[in-house]
């Protein structure tokens, strides 16, 4: 962990002015099973010597952030094992009785969260949030108030199961008298939380942002792309709100249209693509929303550099 108030490492783009002294945050956006992308980004960023003073995460991004916060030295290996080993039948087990109850309106979810819980307990070397090597803050959503809840202490497994509890798919989690679900519903990416906690330099780890051209074929692919489009529109407004209050760097992400989640082959490809793109981006990185050559929006498109 870096010494507080020390400027972060120079990325190579001196033309874009100063870098603020203070705390550096890694912010992990949600991305369901496609959060494996963030592992490739982490490979490049950590190899460049960039380290966080604090970490915020929502949804599946919080799992990546927790793994890094728990033990930065072993995080990459653990994350690679997690994402290349995940299978749908383990992460999203669907039992006929549960499914029938959900379709009949008797139960609020179609799957149990036992698979996610088991994966977290097997791979994460941490049990209490406050015991992390790097300060960790997990964002969830309160179903009663529809507001964000930031968990900075307590049982890390319960917090991660809560922030990944997509309503309708998984059951909500009771923590501290609140009924909590997927943190991406309240704040995705959790950039505002990082700034509120004192971050002055932020590295944002997205998933599939910004989007390439919309697909023209495939009803399901087009429907999923429409959701991604909506999420990116909300996220962009969030970035525009908080970018003036920090030095914000949005890492480049490979496109995700048509990618199969929970596939070892897809996970490996996404990690490799994200690592290549991030390594190429780092020497010329500029603060968001700079649109000049080298910015994340120029770096991401339908073609991934090989």
PDB file of C-alpha atoms in Angstrom:
ATOM      1  CA  UNK A   1       0.000   0.000   0.000  1.00  0.00           C
ATOM      2  CA  UNK A   2       1.294   3.427  -0.923  1.00  0.00           C
ATOM      3  CA  UNK A   3       2.133   6.082   1.638  1.00  0.00           C
ATOM      4  CA  UNK A   4      -0.786   8.496   1.963  1.00  0.00           C
ATOM      5  CA  UNK A   5      -0.430  11.957   0.332  1.00  0.00           C
ATOM      6  CA  UNK A   6       2.278  10.754  -2.053  1.00  0.00           C
ATOM      7  CA  UNK A   7       1.531  11.485  -5.715  1.00  0.00           C
ATOM      8  CA  UNK A   8       0.606   8.386  -7.752  1.00  0.00           C
ATOM      9  CA  UNK A   9       3.057   7.073 -10.365  1.00  0.00           C
ATOM     10  CA  UNK A  10       3.345   9.092 -13.570  1.00  0.00           C
ATOM     11  CA  UNK A  11       1.519   7.407 -16.426  1.00  0.00           C
ATOM     12  CA  UNK A  12       3.399   9.105 -19.228  1.00  0.00           C
ATOM     13  CA  UNK A  13       0.887  11.731 -20.378  1.00  0.00           C
ATOM     14  CA  UNK A  14       2.479  14.911 -19.084  1.00  0.00           C
ATOM     15  CA  UNK A  15       0.471  17.018 -21.523  1.00  0.00           C
ATOM     16  CA  UNK A  16      -2.623  16.548 -19.405  1.00  0.00           C
ATOM     17  CA  UNK A  17      -1.374  18.524 -16.446  1.00  0.00           C
ATOM     18  CA  UNK A  18      -1.027  17.823 -12.760  1.00  0.00           C
ATOM     19  CA  UNK A  19      -1.865  14.837 -10.638  1.00  0.00           C
ATOM     20  CA  UNK A  20      -3.310  15.646  -7.268  1.00  0.00           C
ATOM     21  CA  UNK A  21      -1.557  14.496  -4.118  1.00  0.00           C
ATOM     22  CA  UNK A  22      -3.736  12.511  -1.754  1.00  0.00           C
ATOM     23  CA  UNK A  23      -5.361   9.108  -1.673  1.00  0.00           C
ATOM     24  CA  UNK A  24      -5.620   6.809  -4.674  1.00  0.00           C
ATOM     25  CA  UNK A  25      -8.699   4.624  -5.081  1.00  0.00           C
ATOM     26  CA  UNK A  26      -9.400   1.598  -7.257  1.00  0.00           C
ATOM     27  CA  UNK A  27     -13.111   1.566  -8.131  1.00  0.00           C
ATOM     28  CA  UNK A  28     -14.569  -1.692  -9.433  1.00  0.00           C
ATOM     29  CA  UNK A  29     -17.824  -1.486 -11.375  1.00  0.00           C
ATOM     30  CA  UNK A  30     -20.281  -4.357 -11.545  1.00  0.00           C
ATOM     31  CA  UNK A  31     -20.351  -6.678 -14.509  1.00  0.00           C
ATOM     32  CA  UNK A  32     -21.857 -10.007 -13.435  1.00  0.00           C
ATOM     33  CA  UNK A  33     -19.782 -12.912 -14.770  1.00  0.00           C
ATOM     34  CA  UNK A  34     -17.957 -10.619 -17.196  1.00  0.00           C
ATOM     35  CA  UNK A  35     -16.071  -8.998 -14.307  1.00  0.00           C
ATOM     36  CA  UNK A  36     -13.190 -11.274 -15.324  1.00  0.00           C
ATOM     37  CA  UNK A  37     -12.254  -8.346 -17.591  1.00  0.00           C
ATOM     38  CA  UNK A  38     -11.060  -6.453 -14.530  1.00  0.00           C
ATOM     39  CA  UNK A  39      -8.483  -9.140 -13.790  1.00  0.00           C
ATOM     40  CA  UNK A  40      -6.693  -8.364 -17.056  1.00  0.00           C
ATOM     41  CA  UNK A  41      -6.735  -4.662 -16.206  1.00  0.00           C
ATOM     42  CA  UNK A  42      -5.275  -5.425 -12.790  1.00  0.00           C
ATOM     43  CA  UNK A  43      -2.411  -7.388 -14.339  1.00  0.00           C
ATOM     44  CA  UNK A  44      -1.319  -4.326 -16.308  1.00  0.00           C
ATOM     45  CA  UNK A  45      -1.940  -1.740 -13.596  1.00  0.00           C
ATOM     46  CA  UNK A  46      -0.129  -3.619 -10.839  1.00  0.00           C
ATOM     47  CA  UNK A  47       2.776  -4.363 -13.204  1.00  0.00           C
ATOM     48  CA  UNK A  48       3.072  -0.597 -13.711  1.00  0.00           C
ATOM     49  CA  UNK A  49       3.483  -0.128  -9.952  1.00  0.00           C
ATOM     50  CA  UNK A  50       0.140   1.602  -9.352  1.00  0.00           C
ATOM     51  CA  UNK A  51      -1.334   0.703  -5.967  1.00  0.00           C
ATOM     52  CA  UNK A  52      -4.513   1.795  -4.158  1.00  0.00           C
ATOM     53  CA  UNK A  53      -4.925   3.419  -0.771  1.00  0.00           C
ATOM     54  CA  UNK A  54      -8.574   2.365  -0.720  1.00  0.00           C
ATOM     55  CA  UNK A  55     -10.897   0.162  -2.773  1.00  0.00           C
ATOM     56  CA  UNK A  56     -14.609   0.455  -3.514  1.00  0.00           C
ATOM     57  CA  UNK A  57     -16.668  -2.102  -5.386  1.00  0.00           C
ATOM     58  CA  UNK A  58     -20.227  -2.941  -6.315  1.00  0.00           C
ATOM     59  CA  UNK A  59     -21.783  -6.218  -7.420  1.00  0.00           C
ATOM     60  CA  UNK A  60     -19.272  -8.665  -8.945  1.00  0.00           C
ATOM     61  CA  UNK A  61     -16.681  -5.874  -9.067  1.00  0.00           C
ATOM     62  CA  UNK A  62     -16.740  -5.877  -5.273  1.00  0.00           C
ATOM     63  CA  UNK A  63     -15.549  -9.487  -5.330  1.00  0.00           C
ATOM     64  CA  UNK A  64     -12.523  -8.485  -7.414  1.00  0.00           C
ATOM     65  CA  UNK A  65     -11.890  -5.538  -5.137  1.00  0.00           C
ATOM     66  CA  UNK A  66     -12.166  -7.673  -2.015  1.00  0.00           C
ATOM     67  CA  UNK A  67      -9.698 -10.197  -3.373  1.00  0.00           C
ATOM     68  CA  UNK A  68      -7.179  -7.430  -4.089  1.00  0.00           C
ATOM     69  CA  UNK A  69      -7.775  -5.755  -0.721  1.00  0.00           C
ATOM     70  CA  UNK A  70      -7.381  -9.007   1.200  1.00  0.00           C
ATOM     71  CA  UNK A  71      -3.930  -9.891  -0.126  1.00  0.00           C
ATOM     72  CA  UNK A  72      -2.542  -7.849  -3.037  1.00  0.00           C
ATOM     73  CA  UNK A  73       0.366 -10.265  -3.519  1.00  0.00           C
ATOM     74  CA  UNK A  74      -1.817 -13.307  -4.212  1.00  0.00           C
ATOM     75  CA  UNK A  75      -4.900 -11.600  -5.633  1.00  0.00           C
ATOM     76  CA  UNK A  76      -4.232 -12.114  -9.344  1.00  0.00           C
ATOM     77  CA  UNK A  77      -3.688 -15.844  -9.022  1.00  0.00           C
ATOM     78  CA  UNK A  78      -6.791 -16.264  -6.874  1.00  0.00           C
ATOM     79  CA  UNK A  79      -8.921 -14.177  -9.239  1.00  0.00           C
ATOM     80  CA  UNK A  80      -7.753 -16.037 -12.320  1.00  0.00           C
ATOM     81  CA  UNK A  81      -8.575 -19.341 -10.645  1.00  0.00           C
ATOM     82  CA  UNK A  82     -11.980 -18.044  -9.599  1.00  0.00           C
ATOM     83  CA  UNK A  83     -13.107 -16.690 -12.976  1.00  0.00           C
ATOM     84  CA  UNK A  84     -11.722 -19.465 -15.145  1.00  0.00           C
ATOM     85  CA  UNK A  85     -13.177 -22.113 -12.835  1.00  0.00           C
ATOM     86  CA  UNK A  86     -16.660 -20.638 -12.395  1.00  0.00           C
ATOM     87  CA  UNK A  87     -19.521 -22.582 -13.988  1.00  0.00           C
ATOM     88  CA  UNK A  88     -23.155 -21.603 -14.368  1.00  0.00           C
ATOM     89  CA  UNK A  89     -24.472 -24.697 -12.598  1.00  0.00           C
ATOM     90  CA  UNK A  90     -22.362 -23.732  -9.569  1.00  0.00           C
ATOM     91  CA  UNK A  91     -22.944 -19.967  -9.533  1.00  0.00           C
ATOM     92  CA  UNK A  92     -26.572 -20.023 -10.675  1.00  0.00           C
ATOM     93  CA  UNK A  93     -28.045 -23.360  -9.581  1.00  0.00           C
ATOM     94  CA  UNK A  94     -31.682 -23.623 -10.603  1.00  0.00           C
ATOM     95  CA  UNK A  95     -33.772 -26.260  -8.859  1.00  0.00           C
ATOM     96  CA  UNK A  96     -37.186 -27.199 -10.267  1.00  0.00           C
ATOM     97  CA  UNK A  97     -39.036 -26.507  -7.017  1.00  0.00           C
ATOM     98  CA  UNK A  98     -37.442 -23.065  -6.586  1.00  0.00           C
ATOM     99  CA  UNK A  99     -38.052 -22.196 -10.233  1.00  0.00           C
ATOM    100  CA  UNK A 100     -41.661 -23.331 -10.046  1.00  0.00           C
ATOM    101  CA  UNK A 101     -42.214 -21.246  -6.929  1.00  0.00           C
ATOM    102  CA  UNK A 102     -40.684 -18.194  -8.590  1.00  0.00           C
ATOM    103  CA  UNK A 103     -42.827 -18.583 -11.708  1.00  0.00           C
ATOM    104  CA  UNK A 104     -45.923 -18.983  -9.555  1.00  0.00           C
ATOM    105  CA  UNK A 105     -45.052 -15.889  -7.538  1.00  0.00           C
ATOM    106  CA  UNK A 106     -44.508 -17.794  -4.291  1.00  0.00           C
ATOM    107  CA  UNK A 107     -40.762 -17.106  -4.011  1.00  0.00           C
ATOM    108  CA  UNK A 108     -38.849 -13.901  -4.862  1.00  0.00           C
ATOM    109  CA  UNK A 109     -35.882 -15.585  -6.561  1.00  0.00           C
ATOM    110  CA  UNK A 110     -35.082 -18.402  -8.987  1.00  0.00           C
ATOM    111  CA  UNK A 111     -31.758 -19.518  -7.517  1.00  0.00           C
ATOM    112  CA  UNK A 112     -30.071 -19.957  -4.187  1.00  0.00           C
ATOM    113  CA  UNK A 113     -26.917 -17.994  -3.351  1.00  0.00           C
ATOM    114  CA  UNK A 114     -25.112 -21.046  -1.988  1.00  0.00           C
ATOM    115  CA  UNK A 115     -22.916 -21.361  -5.092  1.00  0.00           C
ATOM    116  CA  UNK A 116     -21.672 -17.778  -4.871  1.00  0.00           C
ATOM    117  CA  UNK A 117     -21.134 -18.134  -1.135  1.00  0.00           C
ATOM    118  CA  UNK A 118     -19.103 -21.312  -1.606  1.00  0.00           C
ATOM    119  CA  UNK A 119     -16.938 -19.703  -4.320  1.00  0.00           C
ATOM    120  CA  UNK A 120     -16.234 -16.674  -2.122  1.00  0.00           C
ATOM    121  CA  UNK A 121     -15.342 -18.766   0.916  1.00  0.00           C
ATOM    122  CA  UNK A 122     -13.097 -21.017  -1.164  1.00  0.00           C
ATOM    123  CA  UNK A 123     -11.069 -18.275  -2.856  1.00  0.00           C
ATOM    124  CA  UNK A 124     -11.134 -15.252  -0.531  1.00  0.00           C
ATOM    125  CA  UNK A 125      -8.524 -15.255   2.290  1.00  0.00           C
ATOM    126  CA  UNK A 126     -10.495 -12.769   4.390  1.00  0.00           C
ATOM    127  CA  UNK A 127     -13.407 -12.976   6.803  1.00  0.00           C
ATOM    128  CA  UNK A 128     -13.802  -9.420   8.143  1.00  0.00           C
ATOM    129  CA  UNK A 129     -13.920  -6.359   5.897  1.00  0.00           C
ATOM    130  CA  UNK A 130     -11.950  -4.245   8.365  1.00  0.00           C
ATOM    131  CA  UNK A 131      -9.120  -6.810   8.396  1.00  0.00           C
ATOM    132  CA  UNK A 132      -8.233  -6.213   4.723  1.00  0.00           C
ATOM    133  CA  UNK A 133      -4.680  -5.149   3.896  1.00  0.00           C
ATOM    134  CA  UNK A 134      -6.120  -2.246   1.869  1.00  0.00           C
ATOM    135  CA  UNK A 135      -9.200  -0.406   3.208  1.00  0.00           C
ATOM    136  CA  UNK A 136     -12.227  -1.983   1.525  1.00  0.00           C
ATOM    137  CA  UNK A 137     -15.710  -0.544   1.052  1.00  0.00           C
ATOM    138  CA  UNK A 138     -18.505  -2.685  -0.417  1.00  0.00           C
ATOM    139  CA  UNK A 139     -21.562  -0.965  -1.855  1.00  0.00           C
ATOM    140  CA  UNK A 140     -24.994  -2.592  -1.547  1.00  0.00           C
ATOM    141  CA  UNK A 141     -28.558  -1.394  -2.165  1.00  0.00           C
ATOM    142  CA  UNK A 142     -31.256  -1.175   0.527  1.00  0.00           C
ATOM    143  CA  UNK A 143     -34.567  -2.576  -0.766  1.00  0.00           C
ATOM    144  CA  UNK A 144     -36.624  -0.478   1.681  1.00  0.00           C
ATOM    145  CA  UNK A 145     -35.088   2.939   1.005  1.00  0.00           C
ATOM    146  CA  UNK A 146     -33.573   2.235  -2.452  1.00  0.00           C
ATOM    147  CA  UNK A 147     -30.414   3.945  -1.210  1.00  0.00           C
ATOM    148  CA  UNK A 148     -26.817   2.775  -1.204  1.00  0.00           C
ATOM    149  CA  UNK A 149     -25.345   1.183   1.876  1.00  0.00           C
ATOM    150  CA  UNK A 150     -21.556   1.193   2.207  1.00  0.00           C
ATOM    151  CA  UNK A 151     -20.185  -1.701   4.243  1.00  0.00           C
ATOM    152  CA  UNK A 152     -16.714  -0.984   5.645  1.00  0.00           C
ATOM    153  CA  UNK A 153     -16.726  -3.506   8.478  1.00  0.00           C
ATOM    154  CA  UNK A 154     -18.386  -6.797   9.263  1.00  0.00           C
ATOM    155  CA  UNK A 155     -18.569 -10.228   7.649  1.00  0.00           C
ATOM    156  CA  UNK A 156     -17.054  -9.900   4.182  1.00  0.00           C
ATOM    157  CA  UNK A 157     -18.721 -13.023   2.811  1.00  0.00           C
ATOM    158  CA  UNK A 158     -22.186 -11.788   3.801  1.00  0.00           C
ATOM    159  CA  UNK A 159     -21.417  -8.371   2.298  1.00  0.00           C
ATOM    160  CA  UNK A 160     -20.277  -9.887  -1.009  1.00  0.00           C
ATOM    161  CA  UNK A 161     -23.260 -12.225  -1.217  1.00  0.00           C
ATOM    162  CA  UNK A 162     -25.472  -9.175  -0.655  1.00  0.00           C
ATOM    163  CA  UNK A 163     -23.850  -6.938  -3.248  1.00  0.00           C
ATOM    164  CA  UNK A 164     -24.066  -9.689  -5.879  1.00  0.00           C
ATOM    165  CA  UNK A 165     -27.705 -10.551  -5.086  1.00  0.00           C
ATOM    166  CA  UNK A 166     -29.410  -9.608  -8.343  1.00  0.00           C
ATOM    167  CA  UNK A 167     -33.121  -9.205  -7.490  1.00  0.00           C
ATOM    168  CA  UNK A 168     -35.196 -11.980  -8.975  1.00  0.00           C
ATOM    169  CA  UNK A 169     -32.197 -14.258  -9.391  1.00  0.00           C
ATOM    170  CA  UNK A 170     -30.848 -14.471  -5.831  1.00  0.00           C
ATOM    171  CA  UNK A 171     -32.348 -13.895  -2.374  1.00  0.00           C
ATOM    172  CA  UNK A 172     -31.692 -10.617  -0.580  1.00  0.00           C
ATOM    173  CA  UNK A 173     -29.389 -10.635   2.453  1.00  0.00           C
ATOM    174  CA  UNK A 174     -30.231  -9.261   5.900  1.00  0.00           C
ATOM    175  CA  UNK A 175     -27.353  -7.241   7.390  1.00  0.00           C
ATOM    176  CA  UNK A 176     -27.684  -4.868  10.325  1.00  0.00           C
ATOM    177  CA  UNK A 177     -31.466  -4.761  10.106  1.00  0.00           C
ATOM    178  CA  UNK A 178     -31.408  -3.882   6.405  1.00  0.00           C
ATOM    179  CA  UNK A 179     -32.476  -6.025   3.465  1.00  0.00           C
ATOM    180  CA  UNK A 180     -29.668  -5.651   0.937  1.00  0.00           C
ATOM    181  CA  UNK A 181     -29.275  -6.558  -2.738  1.00  0.00           C
ATOM    182  CA  UNK A 182     -27.014  -5.878  -5.721  1.00  0.00           C
ATOM    183  CA  UNK A 183     -24.952  -2.733  -5.116  1.00  0.00           C
ATOM    184  CA  UNK A 184     -25.020  -1.834  -8.796  1.00  0.00           C
ATOM    185  CA  UNK A 185     -28.641  -0.758  -8.379  1.00  0.00           C
ATOM    186  CA  UNK A 186     -27.622   2.007  -5.964  1.00  0.00           C
ATOM    187  CA  UNK A 187     -24.266   3.146  -7.341  1.00  0.00           C
ATOM    188  CA  UNK A 188     -22.460   1.686 -10.297  1.00  0.00           C
ATOM    189  CA  UNK A 189     -19.627   2.422 -10.513  1.00  0.00           C
ATOM    190  CA  UNK A 190     -19.115   3.371  -6.835  1.00  0.00           C
ATOM    191  CA  UNK A 191     -17.074   6.433  -7.768  1.00  0.00           C
ATOM    192  CA  UNK A 192     -18.932   8.858  -5.513  1.00  0.00           C
ATOM    193  CA  UNK A 193     -18.241   6.615  -2.533  1.00  0.00           C
ATOM    194  CA  UNK A 194     -14.508   6.694  -3.285  1.00  0.00           C
ATOM    195  CA  UNK A 195     -14.472  10.498  -3.506  1.00  0.00           C
ATOM    196  CA  UNK A 196     -16.544  10.837  -0.341  1.00  0.00           C
ATOM    197  CA  UNK A 197     -13.955   8.656   1.411  1.00  0.00           C
ATOM    198  CA  UNK A 198     -11.181  11.071   0.420  1.00  0.00           C
ATOM    199  CA  UNK A 199      -9.873   9.733  -2.889  1.00  0.00           C
ATOM    200  CA  UNK A 200      -8.300  12.404  -5.087  1.00  0.00           C
ATOM    201  CA  UNK A 201      -6.993  10.058  -7.795  1.00  0.00           C
ATOM    202  CA  UNK A 202      -9.296   7.294  -9.035  1.00  0.00           C
ATOM    203  CA  UNK A 203      -8.682   4.375 -11.370  1.00  0.00           C
ATOM    204  CA  UNK A 204     -12.041   3.079 -12.554  1.00  0.00           C
ATOM    205  CA  UNK A 205     -12.250  -0.563 -13.641  1.00  0.00           C
ATOM    206  CA  UNK A 206     -15.314  -0.848 -15.916  1.00  0.00           C
ATOM    207  CA  UNK A 207     -16.800  -3.788 -17.788  1.00  0.00           C
ATOM    208  CA  UNK A 208     -17.487  -3.243 -21.482  1.00  0.00           C
ATOM    209  CA  UNK A 209     -17.510   0.568 -21.263  1.00  0.00           C
ATOM    210  CA  UNK A 210     -17.908   2.578 -23.341  1.00  0.00           C
ATOM    211  CA  UNK A 211     -20.002   0.589 -25.774  1.00  0.00           C
ATOM    212  CA  UNK A 212     -19.228  -0.106 -29.405  1.00  0.00           C
ATOM    213  CA  UNK A 213     -21.881   0.004 -32.160  1.00  0.00           C
ATOM    214  CA  UNK A 214     -25.177  -1.698 -31.340  1.00  0.00           C
ATOM    215  CA  UNK A 215     -25.654  -5.189 -32.813  1.00  0.00           C
ATOM    216  CA  UNK A 216     -28.166  -5.514 -35.660  1.00  0.00           C
ATOM    217  CA  UNK A 217     -29.004  -9.203 -35.332  1.00  0.00           C
ATOM    218  CA  UNK A 218     -30.063 -11.541 -32.562  1.00  0.00           C
ATOM    219  CA  UNK A 219     -33.057 -10.631 -30.387  1.00  0.00           C
ATOM    220  CA  UNK A 220     -31.452 -11.680 -27.097  1.00  0.00           C
ATOM    221  CA  UNK A 221     -28.131 -10.030 -27.945  1.00  0.00           C
ATOM    222  CA  UNK A 222     -29.926  -6.812 -28.877  1.00  0.00           C
ATOM    223  CA  UNK A 223     -31.960  -6.881 -25.665  1.00  0.00           C
ATOM    224  CA  UNK A 224     -28.865  -7.377 -23.510  1.00  0.00           C
ATOM    225  CA  UNK A 225     -27.073  -4.622 -25.432  1.00  0.00           C
ATOM    226  CA  UNK A 226     -30.000  -2.293 -24.719  1.00  0.00           C
ATOM    227  CA  UNK A 227     -29.549  -2.921 -20.999  1.00  0.00           C
ATOM    228  CA  UNK A 228     -25.817  -2.237 -21.280  1.00  0.00           C
ATOM    229  CA  UNK A 229     -26.668   0.968 -23.154  1.00  0.00           C
ATOM    230  CA  UNK A 230     -28.973   2.054 -20.336  1.00  0.00           C
ATOM    231  CA  UNK A 231     -26.398   1.214 -17.666  1.00  0.00           C
ATOM    232  CA  UNK A 232     -23.666   3.127 -19.495  1.00  0.00           C
ATOM    233  CA  UNK A 233     -25.931   6.202 -19.851  1.00  0.00           C
ATOM    234  CA  UNK A 234     -26.528   6.194 -16.089  1.00  0.00           C
ATOM    235  CA  UNK A 235     -22.854   5.546 -15.368  1.00  0.00           C
ATOM    236  CA  UNK A 236     -21.703   8.348 -17.658  1.00  0.00           C
ATOM    237  CA  UNK A 237     -23.910  10.836 -15.811  1.00  0.00           C
ATOM    238  CA  UNK A 238     -22.399   9.572 -12.555  1.00  0.00           C
ATOM    239  CA  UNK A 239     -18.876  10.052 -13.892  1.00  0.00           C
ATOM    240  CA  UNK A 240     -19.689  13.562 -15.061  1.00  0.00           C
ATOM    241  CA  UNK A 241     -20.945  14.393 -11.558  1.00  0.00           C
ATOM    242  CA  UNK A 242     -17.795  13.228  -9.741  1.00  0.00           C
ATOM    243  CA  UNK A 243     -14.974  13.694 -12.267  1.00  0.00           C
ATOM    244  CA  UNK A 244     -14.440  17.386 -11.379  1.00  0.00           C
ATOM    245  CA  UNK A 245     -13.686  16.361  -7.780  1.00  0.00           C
ATOM    246  CA  UNK A 246     -10.864  13.941  -8.562  1.00  0.00           C
ATOM    247  CA  UNK A 247      -8.329  12.911 -11.173  1.00  0.00           C
ATOM    248  CA  UNK A 248     -10.328  10.162 -12.848  1.00  0.00           C
ATOM    249  CA  UNK A 249      -8.813   7.510 -15.113  1.00  0.00           C
ATOM    250  CA  UNK A 250     -11.242   5.128 -16.818  1.00  0.00           C
ATOM    251  CA  UNK A 251      -9.408   2.027 -17.939  1.00  0.00           C
ATOM    252  CA  UNK A 252     -10.175   0.648 -21.423  1.00  0.00           C
ATOM    253  CA  UNK A 253     -12.371  -2.419 -21.654  1.00  0.00           C
ATOM    254  CA  UNK A 254     -12.769  -4.898 -24.503  1.00  0.00           C
ATOM    255  CA  UNK A 255     -16.258  -5.153 -26.033  1.00  0.00           C
ATOM    256  CA  UNK A 256     -18.598  -7.685 -24.464  1.00  0.00           C
ATOM    257  CA  UNK A 257     -21.378  -7.998 -27.049  1.00  0.00           C
ATOM    258  CA  UNK A 258     -22.126 -11.648 -27.676  1.00  0.00           C
ATOM    259  CA  UNK A 259     -19.656 -12.916 -25.062  1.00  0.00           C
ATOM    260  CA  UNK A 260     -20.684 -16.014 -23.126  1.00  0.00           C
ATOM    261  CA  UNK A 261     -20.492 -15.500 -19.342  1.00  0.00           C
ATOM    262  CA  UNK A 262     -19.126 -18.221 -17.072  1.00  0.00           C
ATOM    263  CA  UNK A 263     -17.012 -19.757 -19.809  1.00  0.00           C
ATOM    264  CA  UNK A 264     -13.357 -20.485 -19.031  1.00  0.00           C
ATOM    265  CA  UNK A 265     -12.444 -19.787 -22.645  1.00  0.00           C
ATOM    266  CA  UNK A 266     -14.273 -16.448 -22.659  1.00  0.00           C
ATOM    267  CA  UNK A 267     -12.778 -15.456 -19.304  1.00  0.00           C
ATOM    268  CA  UNK A 268      -9.231 -16.142 -20.495  1.00  0.00           C
ATOM    269  CA  UNK A 269      -9.802 -14.217 -23.710  1.00  0.00           C
ATOM    270  CA  UNK A 270     -11.340 -11.237 -21.915  1.00  0.00           C
ATOM    271  CA  UNK A 271      -8.493 -11.120 -19.387  1.00  0.00           C
ATOM    272  CA  UNK A 272      -5.878 -11.214 -22.151  1.00  0.00           C
ATOM    273  CA  UNK A 273      -7.657  -8.564 -24.242  1.00  0.00           C
ATOM    274  CA  UNK A 274      -8.108  -6.259 -21.250  1.00  0.00           C
ATOM    275  CA  UNK A 275      -4.461  -6.636 -20.252  1.00  0.00           C
ATOM    276  CA  UNK A 276      -3.236  -5.786 -23.776  1.00  0.00           C
ATOM    277  CA  UNK A 277      -5.505  -2.771 -24.025  1.00  0.00           C
ATOM    278  CA  UNK A 278      -4.538  -1.465 -20.582  1.00  0.00           C
ATOM    279  CA  UNK A 279      -0.810  -1.880 -21.221  1.00  0.00           C
ATOM    280  CA  UNK A 280      -1.174   0.103 -24.460  1.00  0.00           C
ATOM    281  CA  UNK A 281      -3.284   2.759 -22.718  1.00  0.00           C
ATOM    282  CA  UNK A 282      -1.152   3.382 -19.616  1.00  0.00           C
ATOM    283  CA  UNK A 283       1.776   5.294 -21.245  1.00  0.00           C
ATOM    284  CA  UNK A 284      -0.634   7.804 -22.794  1.00  0.00           C
ATOM    285  CA  UNK A 285      -3.437   7.773 -20.216  1.00  0.00           C
ATOM    286  CA  UNK A 286      -5.293  11.029 -19.733  1.00  0.00           C
ATOM    287  CA  UNK A 287      -7.910  12.052 -17.233  1.00  0.00           C
ATOM    288  CA  UNK A 288     -11.532  11.372 -18.081  1.00  0.00           C
ATOM    289  CA  UNK A 289     -13.321  12.777 -20.079  1.00  0.00           C
ATOM    290  CA  UNK A 290     -10.394  13.863 -22.260  1.00  0.00           C
ATOM    291  CA  UNK A 291     -11.298  12.794 -25.801  1.00  0.00           C
ATOM    292  CA  UNK A 292      -7.844  13.127 -27.327  1.00  0.00           C
ATOM    293  CA  UNK A 293      -5.794  10.199 -28.622  1.00  0.00           C
ATOM    294  CA  UNK A 294      -5.037   7.788 -25.824  1.00  0.00           C
ATOM    295  CA  UNK A 295      -8.279   8.348 -23.940  1.00  0.00           C
ATOM    296  CA  UNK A 296     -10.393   5.346 -22.967  1.00  0.00           C
ATOM    297  CA  UNK A 297     -13.123   6.273 -25.465  1.00  0.00           C
ATOM    298  CA  UNK A 298     -10.625   6.170 -28.330  1.00  0.00           C
ATOM    299  CA  UNK A 299      -9.047   2.992 -27.029  1.00  0.00           C
ATOM    300  CA  UNK A 300     -12.237   0.959 -26.959  1.00  0.00           C
ATOM    301  CA  UNK A 301     -14.045  -0.113 -30.082  1.00  0.00           C
ATOM    302  CA  UNK A 302     -15.277  -3.139 -31.905  1.00  0.00           C
ATOM    303  CA  UNK A 303     -11.755  -4.323 -32.684  1.00  0.00           C
ATOM    304  CA  UNK A 304      -9.473  -5.405 -29.852  1.00  0.00           C
ATOM    305  CA  UNK A 305      -5.757  -4.838 -30.465  1.00  0.00           C
ATOM    306  CA  UNK A 306      -3.809  -8.064 -30.654  1.00  0.00           C
TER     307      UNK A 306
END
